[in-house]
């Protein structure tokens, strides 16, 4: 592998999963960026294949016995496309793919659905630049060590809850390990300082979720013309087809997109991630919409005909009573409220439903944001509370999807900001979205300045400030990837900078500006530990080829699990000016 991993992370040439998996094949010195620490193995082995196992042998009543696996390849071996291999999964990469190897080989094969400790049969699908391969799981040979029964019968097919059959303790242990390895390998932080037994250890224990089901306040289901029933991996195929889909033919469906398919929809009757009232809504829509007498048709993404596109269900809270309030949003290809009336009449019988909206989206794209929005029942917004503040949520506004854990996250961000509380400090809230972080801190600050690229989010942030009678917050729309020398002239030097970028992390222009402005403290909130580790490295160790000197010390990193059963990891990192 020739390219520097850090460049790959910046350019997005490889996705993060691939970059991470590549690390244990990477040269130990990057000539451009001079690694300070030798690379530790990127994947922490959680199971030695030679250890005895205590699981009963699996049974596959519906499948013929698997063919004997080929003899294990030796070290230095390189897989061939379509080869069937016996693999051991050693860890999880960032998007939840299993990091697998054949016994005695160091070659990495990424395999969707493989869980740490599992032995499996897989077919090699793609060799990526000769550096690693992607493999499709055929079947489990021996289950993983922390196996639990997935409560959702669709967990294996849906793609939303990739790790539901992994005990929650193991899920968060692997998330923690991913953060640690990325901080060492991408961030070049000394593993001894990250994890020492002293109280000043940088990497803190991962904060788990108290509620690991029913935690999502928003789910978006799609209507489709092709129902996805199940998928089955084929073993004995001499052609290039390794995957067969068993569809129910052109049967209408309402549910979640089958992983990797924009036109096939897995029929979902209930979802254990959404609230119980939201499940009631889904059940009523499911038992009603297929009645031929109603003349409701799903939108066909190939022919661009049909009416129903998406069903979005959001759950908030009445700020006075604390009881759930539900918004249902039908996204349709045109405005025909009379067609939705039978559904509306039934849904309104659910007491928690306070709002039914209709977003009309005439475009051929897959988005759920309509060009026009109509209120079919009740009010156009619902409310939610976060850190004692009230937020009004419309069908299309952004809001943290796990309210309870967002409260925990924001509390930790507040503590990490280390405000004196005397109202003397200026906070800069970069990538502020609808202003939630800045607003939760505003009461203890002199002034909050928020920056965000989406104009609607800025409008919501201003509304939220007003709703909570916060007068010391200014929200500005702007693209933080395109800042120039005028950036920073319109606000005083910040005492604390909060930066919460989305997955690609911060642009080099912003890194450069941060290194120039030298705020005493930065709280970096990240939903992608790979780009987070890269940006922390830049801020602490500098960027040699841009002639930028790092001037921050990494004080703490707190991983927070916001989304159990998914590969997502949030981190709160505190940097102090050296
Ligand atoms: C992870 S969200 C954080 C939102 C907010 N801090 C919160 O906690 O709800 C990242 C935000 O960055 C915004 N964003 C993405 N790229 C941006 C850019 N180039 N300039 C400014 N904002 C951007 C997105 O629209 C999104 O609102």
XYZ file of C-alpha atoms in Angstrom, residues 68-490:
423
model
C -15.474 -29.059 3.795
C -13.568 -25.808 3.879
C -10.386 -25.554 1.848
C -7.123 -26.135 3.750
C -5.988 -22.961 5.502
C -3.655 -20.862 3.398
C -0.208 -20.107 4.701
C 1.387 -16.796 5.630
C 1.987 -14.540 2.675
C -1.113 -15.912 1.054
C -3.258 -13.659 -1.146
C -6.946 -14.501 -1.712
C -8.546 -14.906 -5.116
C -11.877 -13.487 -6.136
C -14.775 -15.907 -5.478
C -12.592 -18.151 -3.336
C -14.490 -19.675 -0.401
C -12.561 -19.345 2.847
C -12.865 -20.260 6.472
C -12.300 -17.084 8.456
C -12.043 -15.944 12.043
C -13.427 -12.529 12.910
C -11.033 -10.640 15.166
C -12.728 -7.295 15.662
C -15.079 -4.718 14.231
C -14.144 -1.975 11.833
C -15.795 1.402 11.906
C -18.913 0.639 9.913
C -19.506 -2.541 11.851
C -17.879 -4.844 9.317
C -16.061 -7.801 10.808
C -12.295 -7.742 10.439
C -11.500 -11.319 9.460
C -8.418 -13.356 8.710
C -7.648 -16.887 7.618
C -5.704 -18.852 10.192
C -1.996 -18.305 9.859
C -2.369 -15.301 7.549
C -2.227 -11.582 8.251
C -4.324 -10.622 5.227
C -7.471 -8.697 6.253
C -10.882 -9.517 4.788
C -13.761 -7.224 5.721
C -16.990 -9.096 6.095
C -20.444 -7.671 6.754
C -22.317 -9.554 9.450
C -19.245 -11.209 10.989
C -18.872 -10.616 14.715
C -15.740 -10.818 16.884
C -14.804 -14.364 17.803
C -17.027 -15.919 15.143
C -15.669 -18.533 12.735
C -17.375 -18.370 9.412
C -17.349 -19.421 5.817
C -17.144 -16.524 3.367
C -16.644 -15.890 -0.303
C -14.092 -13.334 -1.486
C -15.914 -10.650 -3.434
C -13.458 -7.880 -4.128
C -9.749 -7.332 -3.644
C -9.156 -3.679 -2.847
C -5.903 -2.387 -4.314
C -4.215 -5.587 -3.247
C -4.283 -4.306 0.341
C -7.333 -6.051 1.753
C -10.429 -7.814 0.498
C -14.157 -7.720 0.976
C -15.867 -11.024 1.643
C -19.513 -12.078 1.806
C -20.530 -14.222 4.738
C -21.955 -17.571 3.707
C -22.608 -19.141 7.090
C -21.473 -19.304 10.677
C -19.243 -22.230 11.566
C -18.903 -21.380 15.234
C -20.777 -18.469 16.780
C -19.075 -15.476 18.291
C -18.243 -15.415 21.963
C -20.754 -12.876 23.175
C -23.720 -14.192 21.224
C -27.207 -13.263 22.353
C -30.520 -13.857 20.618
C -31.375 -10.763 18.615
C -34.837 -9.674 19.833
C -35.807 -8.375 16.391
C -36.520 -11.123 13.856
C -35.330 -8.824 11.062
C -31.997 -7.913 12.666
C -29.939 -10.065 10.298
C -31.594 -8.659 7.170
C -32.339 -5.043 7.932
C -28.845 -3.589 8.185
C -29.946 -1.032 10.782
C -28.979 -3.054 13.861
C -25.859 -4.847 12.682
C -24.750 -5.968 16.116
C -28.036 -6.823 17.816
C -26.855 -10.409 18.298
C -23.744 -9.216 20.146
C -24.179 -8.698 23.909
C -24.333 -4.980 24.671
C -21.264 -5.139 26.920
C -19.299 -6.553 23.994
C -20.684 -3.913 21.628
C -19.385 -1.071 23.754
C -16.106 -2.853 24.456
C -15.457 -3.014 20.715
C -16.437 0.616 20.240
C -13.980 1.614 22.937
C -11.244 -0.480 21.281
C -11.891 1.204 17.929
C -11.500 4.645 19.459
C -8.277 3.627 21.208
C -6.733 2.123 18.088
C -7.624 5.129 15.962
C -6.172 7.556 18.494
C -2.938 5.566 18.450
C -2.735 4.855 14.737
C -4.283 7.953 13.177
C -3.838 10.420 16.010
C -0.333 9.239 16.940
C -1.080 9.565 20.641
C 1.019 7.587 23.074
C -1.024 4.526 24.143
C 0.559 4.693 27.605
C -0.864 8.171 28.160
C -4.213 7.266 26.686
C -4.829 4.403 29.038
C -2.683 4.795 32.130
C -4.125 3.838 35.495
C -3.621 7.418 36.693
C -6.643 9.714 36.974
C -5.196 11.883 34.193
C -5.497 9.062 31.622
C -6.740 10.688 28.434
C -9.136 8.029 27.235
C -12.065 7.672 29.619
C -14.373 4.642 29.814
C -17.110 4.580 27.200
C -20.458 5.941 28.414
C -23.111 3.318 27.669
C -26.772 3.899 26.899
C -29.216 3.084 29.703
C -31.902 2.226 27.201
C -30.705 0.035 24.376
C -34.099 -0.302 22.653
C -36.812 2.241 21.818
C -34.245 5.025 21.969
C -34.821 6.646 18.565
C -37.155 9.632 18.388
C -37.344 9.511 14.594
C -37.674 6.720 12.056
C -38.164 7.049 8.348
C -39.708 4.144 6.470
C -40.008 3.878 2.709
C -42.787 2.632 0.502
C -41.587 0.403 -2.313
C -42.815 -1.656 -5.225
C -40.363 -4.502 -4.640
C -40.601 -6.340 -1.374
C -37.389 -7.777 -0.012
C -38.146 -10.993 1.823
C -34.816 -12.366 2.823
C -31.406 -12.793 1.418
C -29.443 -15.911 1.115
C -25.824 -16.307 0.324
C -25.067 -18.866 -2.319
C -22.184 -21.159 -1.805
C -22.028 -23.288 -4.847
C -21.966 -20.918 -7.783
C -19.369 -21.008 -10.442
C -20.456 -17.703 -11.946
C -19.764 -14.333 -10.402
C -23.076 -14.094 -8.652
C -22.506 -14.633 -4.990
C -25.681 -13.266 -3.599
C -29.216 -14.148 -4.391
C -32.121 -12.113 -3.358
C -35.347 -13.851 -2.675
C -37.845 -11.159 -3.325
C -41.537 -11.511 -3.080
C -41.628 -10.342 -6.692
C -43.319 -7.039 -7.296
C -45.133 -7.066 -3.976
C -45.675 -3.683 -2.378
C -43.769 -3.012 0.778
C -43.359 -0.511 3.603
C -40.231 -0.662 5.693
C -36.505 -0.095 5.445
C -34.296 -0.263 2.399
C -32.501 -3.569 2.058
C -28.795 -2.866 2.622
C -27.210 -1.806 -0.659
C -30.485 -1.561 -2.606
C -32.280 1.688 -3.283
C -35.295 -0.030 -4.854
C -35.939 -2.980 -2.518
C -37.738 -2.527 0.747
C -37.721 -4.931 3.671
C -41.267 -5.101 5.023
C -41.207 -3.928 8.655
C -44.191 -4.454 10.950
C -42.518 -3.035 14.038
C -39.156 -1.573 14.926
C -37.636 -2.022 18.365
C -35.655 1.197 18.044
C -38.637 3.546 17.873
C -41.111 4.450 20.609
C -44.112 2.262 21.373
C -46.633 4.877 20.145
C -44.602 5.112 16.913
C -44.897 1.334 16.562
C -48.683 1.670 16.941
C -48.700 4.155 14.048
C -46.633 1.838 11.879
C -48.936 -1.107 12.649
C -52.044 0.867 11.687
C -50.502 2.091 8.433
C -49.369 -1.454 7.603
C -52.814 -2.984 8.166
C -54.516 -0.257 6.123
C -52.491 0.968 3.172
C -52.489 -2.265 1.161
C -56.288 -2.390 0.980
C -56.915 -2.204 -2.807
C -60.114 -0.229 -2.205
C -58.023 2.750 -1.038
C -56.106 3.021 -4.321
C -52.801 3.795 -2.590
C -49.691 3.026 -4.592
C -46.054 3.134 -3.555
C -43.705 5.314 -5.576
C -41.780 3.296 -8.145
C -38.200 4.554 -8.178
C -37.571 3.115 -11.654
C -40.728 4.233 -13.488
C -41.271 7.357 -11.369
C -44.965 6.698 -10.882
C -46.954 6.085 -7.696
C -48.021 8.171 -4.731
C -46.545 7.147 -1.363
C -42.812 7.765 -0.880
C -41.953 7.749 2.825
C -43.533 7.493 6.246
C -41.675 9.439 8.901
C -42.631 9.074 12.560
C -41.176 11.395 15.190
C -41.743 11.219 18.926
C -41.332 14.221 21.198
C -42.701 15.235 24.572
C -45.308 17.645 25.789
C -43.225 20.070 27.827
C -46.004 20.606 30.383
C -47.105 17.026 30.996
C -44.000 15.089 29.889
C -46.206 12.689 27.915
C -45.109 11.549 24.447
C -46.355 13.426 21.420
C -46.082 11.872 17.997
C -45.826 13.468 14.563
C -46.595 11.404 11.468
C -45.323 12.709 8.152
C -46.397 11.213 4.831
C -44.063 12.089 1.988
C -45.926 11.820 -1.289
C -45.214 12.541 -4.938
C -48.205 14.902 -5.274
C -50.834 16.570 -3.125
C -53.928 14.361 -2.871
C -55.128 14.600 0.753
C -58.300 12.659 -0.051
C -56.155 9.561 -0.701
C -54.550 9.868 2.743
C -57.843 10.489 4.556
C -58.595 6.851 5.527
C -55.100 6.550 7.004
C -55.406 9.870 8.818
C -58.783 8.851 10.294
C -57.316 5.687 11.755
C -54.048 7.194 12.984
C -55.778 9.992 14.873
C -57.355 7.349 17.114
C -53.908 6.882 18.694
C -53.982 9.345 21.614
C -50.262 10.242 21.401
C -50.580 11.473 17.789
C -50.789 15.269 17.813
C -49.626 16.060 14.297
C -50.051 14.554 10.835
C -48.104 16.255 8.065
C -47.830 15.788 4.335
C -44.608 16.739 2.574
C -45.075 16.799 -1.168
C -41.931 15.949 -3.060
C -42.321 15.927 -6.835
C -38.662 15.223 -7.596
C -37.395 11.811 -8.700
C -34.833 11.782 -5.875
C -35.185 9.856 -2.661
C -35.323 12.769 -0.250
C -38.125 13.151 2.268
C -38.055 16.948 2.368
C -41.000 18.293 0.416
C -41.216 21.399 -1.714
C -44.570 21.944 -0.058
C -45.776 20.965 3.377
C -49.391 20.576 4.526
C -50.847 19.956 7.966
C -53.434 17.172 7.700
C -54.211 16.986 11.417
C -53.265 18.818 14.615
C -50.264 21.134 14.876
C -47.278 21.499 12.504
C -44.622 20.981 15.184
C -43.982 18.836 18.231
C -41.827 19.726 21.208
C -38.934 18.097 23.032
C -36.852 19.024 26.055
C -33.097 18.867 26.326
C -31.066 20.067 29.321
C -34.047 22.025 30.597
C -34.636 23.850 27.302
C -37.617 23.468 24.998
C -37.173 22.747 21.302
C -39.811 22.892 18.623
C -39.419 20.220 15.989
C -40.991 20.360 12.553
C -41.146 17.463 10.091
C -37.855 18.447 8.500
C -35.875 19.984 11.298
C -32.719 18.334 12.530
C -32.796 17.083 16.096
C -30.572 14.599 17.905
C -32.219 11.204 17.323
C -31.600 9.724 20.785
C -33.048 12.361 23.109
C -32.176 10.669 26.393
C -28.564 10.025 25.454
C -28.276 13.496 23.845
C -29.054 14.835 27.302
C -26.142 12.792 28.680
C -23.914 13.919 25.786
C -24.723 17.596 26.262
C -24.187 17.350 30.020
C -20.705 15.942 29.335
C -20.046 18.639 26.722
C -21.048 21.261 29.317
C -18.672 19.763 31.883
C -15.918 19.513 29.263
C -16.364 23.175 28.311
C -15.322 24.017 31.880
C -17.188 27.335 31.961
C -16.453 29.504 34.971
C -20.173 30.189 35.247
C -19.721 33.926 35.885
C -20.998 34.890 32.438
C -17.639 36.260 31.313
C -16.742 33.826 28.542
C -17.391 33.838 24.810
C -18.280 30.524 23.177
C -17.937 29.745 19.488
C -20.226 26.865 18.476
C -18.951 25.558 15.125
C -21.247 23.269 13.088
C -24.032 24.338 15.435
C -26.987 22.757 13.594
C -30.133 24.062 15.274
C -28.040 25.601 18.024
C -28.730 23.003 20.689
C -25.219 22.773 22.194
C -24.616 26.530 22.280
C -28.070 27.220 23.695
C -27.602 24.729 26.528
C -24.414 26.619 27.494
C -25.627 30.177 26.861
C -27.001 30.858 30.342
C -23.497 30.512 31.823
C -21.695 32.381 29.034
C -21.264 35.987 27.991
C -22.223 35.278 24.400
C -22.547 32.288 22.053
C -21.770 32.560 18.336
C -22.995 29.652 16.234
C -21.949 28.792 12.657
C -23.731 26.364 10.383
C -24.091 25.842 6.621
C -27.801 24.910 6.422
C -29.994 28.053 6.385
C -33.066 26.201 7.751
C -31.032 24.989 10.727
C -29.923 28.566 11.433
C -33.552 29.705 11.253
C -34.490 26.950 13.749
C -31.574 27.919 16.016
C -32.833 31.514 16.135
C -36.385 30.283 16.858
C -35.081 27.993 19.610
C -33.179 30.881 21.215
C -36.328 32.986 21.225
C -38.490 30.158 22.538
C -36.158 29.818 25.517
C -35.723 33.587 26.022
C -31.995 33.372 25.301
C -30.761 36.735 24.086
C -26.992 36.227 24.155
C -26.732 33.889 21.152
C -25.997 34.864 17.539
C -26.359 32.320 14.758
C -24.722 32.828 11.382
C -25.119 30.813 8.208
C -21.829 30.037 6.517
C -19.710 27.276 5.026
C -16.856 26.399 7.360
C -15.032 24.655 4.515
C -14.759 27.965 2.702
C -13.638 30.393 5.367
C -11.288 33.192 4.371
C -9.222 35.788 6.211
C -12.360 37.709 7.251
C -13.584 34.775 9.355
C -13.362 35.611 13.038
C -13.552 39.380 12.525
C -17.252 39.470 13.381
